[in-house]
Amino acid sequence: MKKLIPALTLLALTLTGAAAQEKSITIASTTSTQDSGLFSHLLPIFKARTGIDVKVIAQGTGQALDTGRRGDADVLFVHAKPQEEEFVAQGFGVARFDVMYNDFVLIGPASDPAGLKGSKDIAAALVKIQTQGAPFVSRGDKSGTHAAELALWKEAGVDLGAKRGAWYREIGQGMGAALNTAKAMEAYVLADRGTWISFKGKEGLTIAVEGDKRLFNQYGVILANPAKFAWVKKEPGQAFIDYVLSDEGQKTIADYKIEGQQLFFPNAKR
Amino acid sequence: MMEEPSAWRLIASADPALFGIVYLSLKISLSAVVAAGLMGFPLGALLAFTSFPGRGALIVLTNAFMGLPPVVVGLCVFLALSRSGPLGSLGLLFTPTAMIIAQAILITPIIVALTRQTIEDLWSEYRNELLAMGLSPLGCLLTLLYDARISLLTTLLAGFGRAAAEVGAVMIVGGNIEGFTRTMTTAIALETSKGDLPLAMSLGLLLILIVIGVNASTWLLSALARRRMG
Amino acid sequence: MAIANLPLILRNVSYRVGEQKLLDDVSLTVSSGAPTAILGPNGAGKSTLLHIAMGLMRPTSGSISWGGCSETTPHRRAIVFQRPVMLRRTVRGNIIFALAQTDCPAEAREGRLQSLLEKVGLTALADRPARRLSGGEQKRVALARALARDPDLLLLDEPTADLDPAATRAVEAIIADAAAAGMKILMVSHDAAQVRRLAGDIHFLVNSRLRESASAATFFSETASPLAQSFLRGDLLTETTP
């Protein structure tokens, strides 16, 4: 019992120590930027340049924007342009900037039950999946990928409200979980290329459709509005945005490769 | 098992990131257990010791709250600590402190309920002896807590087990931030979603080993104490 | 405020639980002198009487006083229960705990402990966990705890029930010593032979009522009531209380 007292004191000390970290910002971002390993590549370089610690909370884009609306993040790094513009228009963010893009790919089981392999027409592929009733896993979590998927069904002219059935399975989880589920259920799933390349359990899955212009996936970055949320760390937050938009930051993004494949393509406008 | 080697390799390489995750997990769960003990022991003992209207209802409630769903606790703490919540100005959301708060709330009912049961049983045994020795109510309470200390240690262990194993609450209020709020359980959830099942499995095995280790050392301690004190 | 516990006076004491009467209109005075015994068959209400005499229970009607005072704080009063509860400590820990509840200054406790251990013959077992001891040994620990309070009134509930003859003799010797040293002992027993060996006066309790009070010499020679006679012969079976 007597040994408990110093142990407690030690705990209390380490706790307060952890809370006292200065010069750090919180970024609400998407599972794709985290799961693909981009942040693990980018943030140490950023920290070395600026001394700023970045804490990343990886959520779906919808949830990340909600986190921003509650004032719980300094910077947002997400991929659903219309919702991001709405976020800024509502006054929650200062301004939105394009950072980079990659593309979505339609992943399916190696057996390819709907016979889509090699197709470049995502709309036609989706129609085939629906008419044949091939299993399809939807993120269903209001993420950027989920928003993109819903937009593609609309583009394909499939009314999910009327046509959805047992073949359409919403799981309400992140990208990695959706890929795991698709693999287990031999289903098709829409994924961002970054997560797909870095996904470790690819066996049994393959790319069914890629290369369609409509599969374009734009990422943007937004500083939370200090006028609305007084506690937003404006300077270090802006420093992060300036960095990813700078030549050096853009090159760092382009340099991130897995097995020789580039995951994200910088396209900041200047 | 196929997955095992990568766990051993990780441990053998003394990977600092892994060490950080293990350290943070232990720090958070142990702090939560200490905080819950500081609240739960006196509350549980008081509940065992007093009678007032509504005591029965309170006992039922604490017993029921032993099974509080972690995600619900996480959500409540999240809403309270969020910048737009009532305690937002503290700026605690997405910090280890928030995770300790959530886990402490989660396990306090366990400590209260088990303490109440232990103290109540011991009190019915000790009551006449202590009163005959002229102890004050406070003296009785302290004697009961002291003499029940080995059972209460097991109570803490039950709390620790639940804290160390849960992922729902810490994920929501901690945000699973690498190197800052990533614990063993949130790391396991993350690696699973990244499809790195072997690494997730390794972390899971490591977590189980640590929990077994904590339990074994507590068991040894109480066995020694029992041999000496009876 | 060293209040003497004697005389202990019970006036028309009754104790009821619901409809059931555990004690019915008992009046009794205990003064200094040789041990007083409450004798009676099982279920007569002897333990209830002793708990009330200790101040652990309040009578539902009637009154009780210790040395003219009805304050219940057990000052210099001690009890050994029929089944004493050992604290989860060593023998030493149990006795030190009892000493710590008295006026005994901290630096004098170790000395008192040693003399108490010696008195009850447990010196060799001092560091054993008390709960691991045999029934007779536990009874002696409880006696030591009671004696630690340096009582002027010591209550004993069936002090040798469940003990083998050797342990019984040891406990009886301790009781006789304490009584010889001037301590008043009020003991409850169903063992007539033991009462005869130890007690100076006897109160005979049957079915919640006090049937007879007499000196030991009188009680065992020319037993007045047929009830007491049948108890001593071993014929008395108490009818179960309604």
XYZ file of C-alpha atoms in Angstrom:
742
model
C 0.000 0.000 0.000
C 2.749 2.460 0.896
C 4.303 1.993 -2.526
C 1.070 3.228 -4.090
C 1.629 6.851 -3.069
C 4.809 7.524 -5.100
C 3.273 5.624 -8.018
C 0.264 7.929 -7.888
C 2.423 11.022 -7.751
C 4.361 9.790 -10.758
C 1.120 9.238 -12.659
C -0.152 12.692 -11.815
C 3.129 14.207 -12.990
C 3.167 12.403 -16.326
C -0.463 13.364 -16.844
C 0.091 17.060 -16.402
C 3.188 16.760 -18.538
C 1.169 15.309 -21.391
C -1.383 18.092 -21.185
C 1.233 20.809 -21.307
C 2.383 20.278 -24.917
C 2.518 23.636 -26.636
C 2.671 24.424 -30.329
C 0.471 21.651 -31.544
C -2.565 21.643 -33.781
C -5.413 19.212 -34.243
C -6.372 18.197 -37.768
C -9.637 16.468 -38.478
C -8.977 14.377 -41.537
C -10.165 11.323 -43.343
C -9.330 7.698 -42.849
C -7.865 7.628 -46.359
C -5.087 10.136 -45.635
C -4.217 8.347 -42.397
C -4.674 4.706 -43.435
C -2.686 5.291 -46.633
C 0.268 6.429 -44.531
C 0.477 9.918 -46.085
C 0.467 11.659 -42.713
C 3.169 9.390 -41.306
C 5.289 10.522 -44.275
C 4.338 14.212 -44.277
C 4.052 15.188 -40.609
C 7.589 14.373 -39.396
C 8.979 16.502 -42.246
C 6.564 19.331 -41.347
C 7.506 19.078 -37.685
C 11.204 19.233 -38.515
C 10.634 22.420 -40.560
C 8.322 24.242 -38.128
C 8.481 22.518 -34.735
C 4.717 22.154 -34.799
C 3.174 18.919 -33.548
C 0.179 17.739 -35.532
C -2.485 15.540 -33.989
C -4.588 13.800 -36.571
C -8.072 12.558 -35.895
C -9.002 10.288 -38.754
C -12.723 10.228 -39.407
C -15.023 10.107 -42.399
C -15.242 13.453 -44.196
C -18.789 14.067 -42.882
C -17.751 13.346 -39.307
C -14.576 15.400 -39.694
C -16.640 18.381 -40.871
C -18.923 17.856 -37.848
C -15.880 17.897 -35.596
C -14.974 21.199 -37.255
C -18.495 22.555 -36.750
C -18.215 21.830 -33.019
C -14.941 23.739 -32.936
C -12.915 20.684 -31.961
C -10.305 20.935 -34.743
C -7.961 23.656 -35.991
C -7.577 22.426 -39.554
C -9.696 20.174 -41.797
C -8.138 17.999 -44.475
C -10.929 16.211 -46.316
C -12.294 15.183 -49.708
C -15.859 16.197 -50.506
C -15.697 19.530 -52.294
C -19.390 20.547 -52.232
C -19.672 19.879 -48.489
C -16.387 21.659 -47.830
C -17.592 24.748 -49.698
C -20.828 24.668 -47.715
C -18.768 24.453 -44.492
C -16.856 27.595 -45.443
C -20.022 29.385 -46.628
C -21.655 28.721 -43.242
C -18.742 30.531 -41.608
C -17.136 27.538 -39.893
C -14.000 27.757 -42.025
C -11.892 30.645 -43.311
C -11.260 29.426 -46.853
C -10.834 26.188 -48.766
C -7.842 25.278 -50.914
C -7.264 22.401 -53.302
C -4.258 20.348 -52.128
C -4.031 17.155 -54.112
C -6.047 14.477 -55.796
C -6.059 10.826 -56.410
C -8.826 8.704 -57.799
C -11.356 6.165 -56.719
C -11.224 2.602 -57.931
C -13.988 0.035 -57.973
C -12.663 -3.023 -56.152
C -14.243 -6.424 -56.627
C -13.642 -10.085 -55.888
C -11.048 -11.797 -58.045
C -13.835 -14.040 -59.405
C -15.538 -10.880 -60.771
C -19.149 -12.211 -60.759
C -20.548 -9.175 -62.606
C -17.889 -9.400 -65.352
C -16.597 -5.848 -65.007
C -12.869 -6.352 -65.258
C -11.047 -4.012 -67.610
C -14.009 -1.659 -67.983
C -13.369 2.100 -67.835
C -17.015 3.089 -67.545
C -17.986 3.340 -63.907
C -21.628 4.203 -64.645
C -22.151 1.128 -66.818
C -20.389 -1.011 -64.211
C -22.678 0.164 -61.440
C -25.767 -0.517 -63.550
C -24.465 -4.062 -64.165
C -23.933 -4.631 -60.450
C -27.455 -3.483 -59.671
C -29.215 -5.439 -62.432
C -27.317 -8.630 -61.623
C -27.766 -8.114 -57.901
C -24.043 -8.613 -57.255
C -23.174 -7.808 -53.648
C -21.929 -4.237 -53.099
C -20.508 -2.823 -49.875
C -21.215 0.825 -49.172
C -19.300 2.795 -46.536
C -22.588 4.342 -45.404
C -20.726 6.665 -43.024
C -21.125 10.072 -44.715
C -17.452 10.001 -45.603
C -16.035 11.611 -48.721
C -15.901 8.209 -50.387
C -19.516 7.537 -49.423
C -20.560 10.918 -50.881
C -18.642 10.116 -54.072
C -20.290 6.688 -54.291
C -23.781 8.155 -53.953
C -22.972 10.746 -56.632
C -21.810 7.938 -58.963
C -25.041 5.940 -58.510
C -26.940 9.073 -59.418
C -24.671 9.562 -62.454
C -25.401 5.959 -63.491
C -29.133 6.626 -63.214
C -29.690 4.015 -60.532
C -32.232 5.184 -57.979
C -30.984 3.595 -54.778
C -34.154 4.592 -52.987
C -36.164 2.228 -55.186
C -33.589 -0.350 -56.296
C -31.697 -1.134 -53.153
C -32.036 -4.646 -51.833
C -30.076 -7.345 -50.076
C -27.235 -6.874 -52.594
C -26.543 -3.345 -51.279
C -24.898 -3.505 -47.883
C -24.220 -0.349 -45.875
C -21.721 -0.994 -43.112
C -21.213 2.472 -41.620
C -17.466 2.000 -41.198
C -14.128 3.245 -42.477
C -12.397 2.406 -45.747
C -10.257 -0.411 -44.401
C -13.219 -2.047 -42.699
C -15.212 -1.757 -45.942
C -12.409 -3.518 -47.854
C -12.211 -6.262 -45.219
C -15.970 -6.710 -45.440
C -16.015 -6.768 -49.230
C -13.324 -9.426 -49.193
C -15.284 -11.565 -46.747
C -18.568 -11.181 -48.654
C -17.082 -11.362 -52.184
C -18.602 -7.974 -52.861
C -17.722 -4.887 -54.905
C -16.706 -1.720 -53.100
C -15.645 1.790 -54.045
C -12.274 2.735 -52.526
C -9.812 5.584 -52.793
C -6.642 4.495 -54.527
C -4.404 5.562 -51.641
C -6.064 3.260 -49.143
C -6.251 0.476 -51.708
C -2.522 0.597 -52.487
C -1.581 0.585 -48.812
C -4.213 -1.995 -47.810
C -2.485 -5.073 -46.491
C -5.117 -7.721 -47.137
C -5.523 -7.531 -50.922
C -5.544 -11.284 -51.640
C -8.865 -12.247 -53.220
C -9.619 -8.672 -54.236
C -8.766 -6.893 -57.482
C -9.403 -3.613 -59.289
C -12.530 -3.975 -61.424
C -12.898 -0.462 -62.808
C -10.400 2.405 -62.925
C -9.427 5.351 -65.055
C -12.877 6.909 -65.522
C -12.740 10.722 -65.245
C -15.751 10.584 -62.958
C -13.627 8.722 -60.389
C -11.571 11.850 -59.707
C -11.038 12.496 -55.963
C -10.062 16.009 -54.879
C -8.681 16.777 -51.396
C -8.998 20.194 -49.808
C -7.689 21.912 -46.716
C -9.546 24.454 -44.543
C -8.553 26.535 -41.502
C -11.300 26.593 -38.879
C -12.652 30.104 -38.436
C -10.957 31.832 -35.454
C -13.654 34.509 -35.597
C -16.160 31.819 -34.714
C -13.966 29.645 -32.470
C -11.641 31.867 -30.431
C -9.449 28.933 -29.363
C -8.453 27.926 -32.869
C -4.659 27.911 -33.173
C -4.560 30.280 -36.069
C -0.831 30.759 -36.700
C 0.319 27.139 -36.495
C -2.832 26.056 -38.361
C -2.137 28.523 -41.147
C 1.507 27.419 -41.125
C 0.380 23.880 -41.884
C -1.860 25.033 -44.738
C 0.897 27.250 -46.140
C 3.268 24.308 -45.980
C 1.113 21.763 -47.828
C 0.361 24.365 -50.505
C 4.037 25.366 -50.863
C 6.352 23.906 -53.500
C 8.157 21.932 -50.859
C 4.949 20.573 -49.326
C 3.555 19.657 -52.731
C 6.767 17.851 -53.618
C 6.685 15.983 -50.307
C 3.161 14.771 -51.127
C 4.236 13.700 -54.604
C 7.228 11.860 -53.120
C 5.053 9.546 -51.060
C 5.089 6.177 -52.785
C 4.284 2.634 -51.869
C 6.006 -0.050 -53.900
C 6.889 2.582 -56.478
C 3.309 3.798 -56.902
C 2.523 7.427 -56.240
C -0.587 7.712 -54.019
C -1.516 11.391 -54.214
C -1.007 13.996 -56.953
C -0.497 17.569 -55.732
C -2.595 20.175 -57.567
C -2.603 23.300 -55.406
C -3.441 26.411 -57.429
C -1.178 29.387 -57.079
C -0.219 -19.553 -34.955
C 1.070 -17.903 -38.139
C 0.741 -14.361 -36.832
C 2.864 -14.768 -33.765
C 6.328 -14.061 -35.144
C 5.586 -10.426 -35.963
C 4.505 -9.808 -32.351
C 7.733 -11.267 -31.043
C 9.712 -9.355 -33.612
C 8.002 -6.122 -32.531
C 8.684 -6.783 -28.878
C 12.222 -7.961 -29.526
C 13.018 -4.868 -31.570
C 11.788 -2.762 -28.632
C 9.984 -0.571 -31.132
C 9.644 2.845 -29.443
C 6.245 3.479 -31.077
C 4.943 0.190 -29.723
C 6.434 0.957 -26.324
C 4.688 4.348 -26.398
C 1.337 2.729 -27.157
C 1.710 0.165 -24.385
C 2.854 2.829 -21.952
C -0.071 5.096 -22.817
C -2.574 2.244 -22.496
C -1.274 1.342 -19.064
C -1.067 4.964 -17.968
C -4.639 5.711 -19.001
C -6.195 2.535 -17.633
C -4.252 2.643 -14.362
C -5.018 6.333 -13.833
C -8.687 5.628 -14.497
C -8.585 2.772 -12.001
C -6.949 4.965 -9.353
C -9.475 7.760 -9.930
C -12.369 5.291 -9.873
C -10.984 3.743 -6.703
C -10.722 7.117 -4.984
C -14.376 7.763 -5.794
C -15.705 4.223 -5.688
C -14.286 2.928 -2.398
C -15.778 5.627 -0.154
C -19.036 5.670 -2.131
C -19.383 1.901 -2.047
C -18.511 1.727 1.649
C -20.956 4.520 2.441
C -23.659 2.723 0.500
C -22.936 -0.452 2.466
C -22.973 1.395 5.727
C -25.881 3.779 5.643
C -29.577 3.463 5.157
C -31.680 6.153 3.588
C -34.747 6.246 1.371
C -33.825 5.289 -2.186
C -30.812 3.220 -1.134
C -32.242 0.097 -2.781
C -32.815 1.954 -6.028
C -29.285 3.321 -5.912
C -27.877 -0.183 -5.414
C -29.853 -1.512 -8.375
C -28.628 1.429 -10.422
C -24.932 0.947 -9.615
C -25.254 -2.768 -10.303
C -26.872 -2.019 -13.649
C -24.223 0.602 -14.502
C -21.538 -2.062 -14.174
C -22.550 -2.938 -17.725
C -22.551 0.626 -19.035
C -21.817 0.525 -22.787
C -18.407 2.158 -23.396
C -19.555 3.938 -26.567
C -22.405 5.605 -24.688
C -20.053 6.788 -21.955
C -17.637 7.925 -24.660
C -20.364 9.835 -26.439
C -21.515 11.585 -23.238
C -17.956 12.581 -22.328
C -17.382 13.669 -25.925
C -20.439 15.927 -25.874
C -19.469 17.365 -22.503
C -15.829 18.052 -23.433
C -16.381 19.197 -27.010
C -15.627 22.884 -27.555
C -19.360 23.466 -28.020
C -20.171 21.388 -24.921
C -20.534 22.608 -21.331
C -16.893 21.811 -20.433
C -15.462 22.784 -23.804
C -13.415 25.651 -22.432
C -11.130 23.153 -20.677
C -9.874 22.048 -24.091
C -9.678 18.417 -22.971
C -11.260 16.640 -25.922
C -8.839 14.397 -27.838
C -6.364 14.287 -24.922
C -5.298 11.414 -22.647
C -7.054 13.220 -19.777
C -10.376 12.921 -21.609
C -9.726 9.198 -22.043
C -9.000 8.800 -18.325
C -12.223 10.637 -17.473
C -14.267 8.410 -19.768
C -12.735 5.197 -18.434
C -13.037 6.346 -14.823
C -16.756 6.963 -15.374
C -17.025 3.567 -17.012
C -15.481 1.629 -14.134
C -16.561 3.635 -11.080
C -19.909 1.764 -10.927
C -18.000 -1.538 -10.911
C -15.871 -0.381 -7.997
C -18.878 1.036 -6.129
C -21.012 -2.076 -6.577
C -18.299 -4.593 -5.698
C -17.063 -2.477 -2.779
C -20.572 -2.175 -1.400
C -21.047 -5.932 -1.541
C -17.663 -6.649 0.051
C -18.039 -4.073 2.826
C -21.633 -5.055 3.521
C -20.644 -8.710 3.973
C -17.706 -7.819 6.179
C -19.795 -5.379 8.202
C -22.405 -7.995 9.035
C -19.525 -10.174 10.226
C -17.632 -7.490 12.173
C -20.507 -5.341 13.417
C -20.904 -6.634 16.958
C -17.179 -6.995 17.613
C -16.392 -3.460 16.456
C -19.289 -1.877 18.336
C -18.359 -3.829 21.467
C -14.862 -2.372 21.184
C -16.430 1.077 21.136
C -15.477 2.118 17.583
C -17.054 5.233 16.103
C -18.870 4.921 12.744
C -15.831 6.417 11.003
C -13.546 4.015 12.858
C -15.741 1.116 11.737
C -15.644 2.331 8.117
C -11.862 2.642 8.066
C -11.403 -0.746 9.735
C -13.709 -2.378 7.193
C -11.911 -0.773 4.239
C -8.560 -1.812 5.676
C -9.535 -5.378 6.454
C -11.243 -5.793 3.070
C -8.198 -4.482 1.219
C -7.360 -7.746 -0.505
C -10.894 -8.169 -1.838
C -10.865 -4.507 -2.831
C -7.666 -5.085 -4.782
C -9.563 -7.677 -6.807
C -12.251 -5.068 -7.316
C -9.667 -2.693 -8.752
C -8.484 -5.496 -10.991
C -11.970 -6.006 -12.382
C -12.022 -2.290 -13.149
C -8.602 -2.421 -14.769
C -9.619 -5.362 -16.931
C -12.602 -3.488 -18.250
C -10.641 -0.278 -18.799
C -7.747 -1.956 -20.573
C -10.059 -3.956 -22.838
C -12.468 -1.262 -23.959
C -12.102 0.590 -27.230
C -15.401 2.428 -27.722
C -14.960 5.213 -25.202
C -11.268 5.958 -25.763
C -11.728 5.948 -29.534
C -14.458 8.594 -29.357
C -12.941 10.941 -26.778
C -9.271 10.330 -27.632
C -9.517 10.391 -31.412
C -6.853 7.682 -31.819
C -4.143 10.292 -32.486
C -0.828 8.651 -33.285
C 1.716 9.082 -30.499
C -0.731 11.026 -28.357
C -3.986 9.187 -27.745
C -3.413 5.877 -29.520
C -3.790 2.958 -27.135
C -3.442 -0.761 -27.683
C -7.146 -1.239 -28.333
C -7.525 1.693 -30.739
C -4.341 0.604 -32.497
C -5.815 -2.877 -32.895
C -9.002 -1.389 -34.352
C -6.924 0.756 -36.716
C -4.657 -2.049 -37.916
C -7.699 -4.236 -38.487
C -9.294 -1.557 -40.633
C -6.048 -1.137 -42.540
C -6.201 -4.836 -43.328
C -3.006 -5.570 -41.387
C -4.574 -8.442 -39.503
C -1.260 -10.037 -38.440
C -0.121 -6.808 -36.761
C -3.574 -6.348 -35.169
C -3.421 -9.904 -33.901
C 0.073 -9.370 -32.510
C -1.028 -6.272 -30.645
C -4.015 -8.209 -29.350
C -1.784 -10.986 -28.035
C 0.474 -8.431 -26.410
C -2.523 -6.786 -24.723
C -3.709 -10.128 -23.392
C -0.205 -10.895 -22.111
C -0.047 -7.572 -20.290
C -3.469 -8.098 -18.706
C -2.427 -11.586 -17.615
C 0.783 -10.133 -16.195
C -1.057 -7.508 -14.158
C -3.504 -10.110 -12.862
C -0.765 -12.576 -11.991
C 1.214 -10.035 -9.993
C -1.916 -8.938 -8.124
C -2.784 -12.540 -7.395
C 0.702 -13.158 -6.032
C 0.461 -10.062 -3.876
C -2.894 -11.038 -2.392
C -1.831 -14.662 -1.882
C 1.141 -13.405 0.111
C -1.042 -11.035 2.099
C -3.590 -13.771 2.801
C -0.923 -16.090 4.078
C 0.195 -13.418 6.513
C -3.168 -11.948 7.539
C -5.609 -14.809 7.086
C -14.748 9.910 32.959
C -14.149 6.467 34.286
C -17.672 5.282 34.900
C -17.988 2.098 36.888
C -20.254 -0.411 35.194
C -21.572 -1.807 38.459
C -24.142 -2.347 39.569
C -25.694 -3.419 36.286
C -29.437 -3.154 36.697
C -32.137 -4.413 34.321
C -35.687 -3.307 35.122
C -38.614 -5.075 33.465
C -36.633 -5.595 30.286
C -38.493 -7.093 27.325
C -37.216 -7.604 23.802
C -39.567 -8.327 20.961
C -39.026 -9.076 17.295
C -42.429 -8.687 15.690
C -44.791 -10.904 17.633
C -42.029 -12.992 19.087
C -40.800 -12.252 22.613
C -37.120 -13.046 23.040
C -37.077 -11.598 26.542
C -40.115 -11.101 28.734
C -40.086 -8.758 31.707
C -36.653 -9.583 33.041
C -35.415 -7.735 36.126
C -31.959 -8.420 37.453
C -29.152 -6.756 39.376
C -25.486 -7.644 38.913
C -23.129 -6.378 41.602
C -19.453 -6.893 42.247
C -18.303 -10.234 43.607
C -17.985 -13.738 42.289
C -19.118 -14.476 38.696
C -22.827 -14.284 37.974
C -24.204 -16.931 35.615
C -27.300 -16.934 33.452
C -28.194 -20.574 33.132
C -30.803 -21.984 30.846
C -31.563 -24.271 27.938
C -30.875 -23.392 24.296
C -33.155 -20.709 22.914
C -34.086 -19.340 26.317
C -32.994 -15.811 25.407
C -29.627 -15.866 27.179
C -27.613 -14.357 24.306
C -30.225 -11.641 23.784
C -29.919 -10.790 27.459
C -26.139 -10.570 27.175
C -26.285 -8.346 24.054
C -28.612 -6.008 25.947
C -26.334 -6.073 28.967
C -23.456 -5.054 26.680
C -25.485 -2.183 25.217
C -25.431 -3.629 21.687
C -29.243 -3.867 21.626
C -31.806 -1.645 23.278
C -34.696 -3.303 25.094
C -38.061 -2.754 23.433
C -39.426 -1.966 26.865
C -37.966 -1.625 30.323
C -34.675 0.027 31.227
C -31.038 -0.781 31.813
C -28.292 1.087 33.644
C -24.615 0.608 34.343
C -23.416 2.108 37.633
C -26.494 4.297 37.641
C -25.905 5.573 34.121
C -27.904 4.562 31.049
C -25.263 5.739 28.546
C -24.439 2.794 26.271
C -20.817 3.558 25.331
C -18.972 0.368 26.278
C -16.369 1.989 28.511
C -14.361 -0.622 30.493
C -16.947 -3.160 29.506
C -16.115 -6.099 27.264
C -17.759 -9.149 25.764
C -16.682 -12.455 24.314
C -19.302 -13.669 21.866
C -20.317 -17.282 21.540
C -18.700 -17.346 18.107
C -16.123 -14.557 18.226
C -15.141 -13.033 14.888
C -11.426 -12.788 14.237
C -10.290 -9.700 12.355
C -8.324 -10.493 9.200
C -5.037 -9.997 10.997
C -2.562 -11.954 13.027
C -3.223 -12.844 16.662
C -0.941 -9.958 17.589
C -2.816 -7.666 15.161
C -6.159 -8.585 16.722
C -5.020 -7.798 20.249
C -3.161 -4.620 19.277
C -6.322 -3.480 17.463
C -8.321 -3.965 20.671
C -5.650 -2.129 22.688
C -5.726 0.753 20.215
C -9.409 1.323 21.060
C -8.571 1.871 24.744
C -6.770 4.572 26.736
C -3.625 2.440 26.662
C -0.838 4.715 25.331
C 0.812 3.511 22.132
C 4.215 2.894 23.716
C 2.683 0.685 26.417
C 0.794 -1.560 23.979
C 3.623 -3.944 23.211
C 4.093 -4.695 26.915
C 0.365 -5.182 27.470
C 0.248 -7.412 24.397
C 2.955 -9.682 25.768
C 1.270 -10.059 29.159
C -2.118 -10.740 27.524
C -0.595 -13.346 25.189
C 0.982 -14.990 28.183
C -2.245 -14.892 30.161
C -4.217 -16.700 27.436
C -1.283 -18.927 26.504
C -0.933 -17.782 22.870
C 2.602 -16.365 22.906
C 3.788 -19.042 20.486
C 0.965 -18.287 18.028
C 1.283 -14.472 18.069
C 2.197 -14.152 14.403
C -0.322 -16.634 13.023
C -3.336 -15.336 11.077
C -6.100 -15.396 13.699
C -8.681 -16.827 11.319
C -6.588 -19.957 10.795
C -6.620 -20.907 14.489
C -8.798 -23.618 16.034
C -12.063 -22.743 17.778
C -10.493 -22.933 21.226
C -7.556 -20.763 20.218
C -9.886 -18.197 18.665
C -11.888 -18.098 21.859
C -8.698 -17.320 23.742
C -7.796 -14.547 21.258
C -11.264 -13.101 21.873
C -10.668 -13.341 25.628
C -7.358 -11.509 25.245
C -9.071 -8.815 23.167
C -11.719 -8.444 25.863
C -9.162 -8.363 28.660
C -7.217 -5.746 26.690
C -10.081 -3.357 27.446
C -9.232 -3.782 31.144
C -12.933 -4.183 31.901
C -14.588 -3.983 35.272
C -17.486 -5.925 33.742
C -16.744 -8.837 31.414
C -19.593 -10.567 29.603
C -19.051 -14.110 28.355
C -21.458 -15.893 26.025
C -21.049 -19.678 26.338
C -17.291 -19.295 26.915
C -16.507 -22.979 26.407
C -19.195 -24.257 24.058
C -17.613 -26.337 21.234
C -14.312 -26.632 23.097
C -12.598 -29.887 24.028
C -11.983 -30.625 27.737
C -8.406 -29.315 27.749
C -9.366 -26.031 26.068
C -12.334 -25.764 28.405
C -10.066 -26.084 31.411
C -7.692 -23.469 30.029
C -10.491 -20.966 29.415
C -12.086 -21.635 32.790
C -8.738 -21.013 34.479
C -8.458 -17.638 32.758
C -11.992 -16.753 33.875
C -11.286 -17.810 37.468
C -8.051 -15.751 37.480
C -9.817 -12.653 36.185
C -12.580 -13.030 38.757
C -10.046 -13.506 41.524
C -8.346 -10.290 40.408
C -11.621 -8.426 41.079
C -13.181 -8.355 37.632
C -16.948 -8.864 37.582
C -17.971 -11.622 35.225
C -21.450 -12.135 33.843
C -21.558 -15.355 31.903
C -24.171 -17.184 29.944
C -24.059 -20.953 29.853
C -26.200 -24.007 29.356
C -23.589 -26.138 31.107
C -24.733 -26.626 34.724
C -21.456 -28.251 35.754
C -19.444 -25.299 34.548
C -21.757 -22.838 36.252
C -21.380 -24.816 39.438
C -17.560 -24.629 39.130
C -17.395 -20.885 38.430
C -20.450 -18.949 39.511
C -21.320 -17.278 42.786
C -24.952 -16.592 41.945
C -27.243 -17.967 39.291
C -30.216 -16.715 37.311
C -32.268 -19.380 35.598
C -33.813 -18.330 32.295
C -36.397 -20.435 30.468
C -38.611 -19.409 27.566
C -37.640 -15.731 27.738
C -38.497 -15.419 31.402
C -36.351 -15.358 34.501
C -37.618 -18.247 36.618
C -35.239 -18.258 39.514
C -32.392 -16.306 41.070
C -30.320 -17.819 43.821
C -26.780 -18.264 45.105
C -24.967 -21.187 43.537
C -24.979 -23.063 46.830
C -28.744 -22.757 47.169
C -29.480 -23.465 43.513
C -27.592 -26.732 43.396
C -28.478 -28.049 46.841
C -32.145 -27.529 47.405
C -33.357 -26.580 43.974
C -36.636 -24.894 44.490
C -38.453 -25.073 41.198
C -39.389 -28.342 39.495
C -38.424 -26.673 36.198
C -34.836 -26.182 37.344
C -34.743 -29.709 38.673
C -35.849 -31.180 35.385
C -33.251 -29.026 33.578
C -30.506 -30.290 35.847
C -31.699 -33.873 35.357
C -31.543 -33.300 31.622
C -35.275 -33.776 31.118
C -36.215 -30.228 30.277
C -37.291 -29.709 26.709
C -38.338 -26.148 26.001
C -41.531 -25.903 24.069
C -40.868 -23.949 20.890
C -42.068 -20.400 21.317
C -45.244 -19.645 19.374
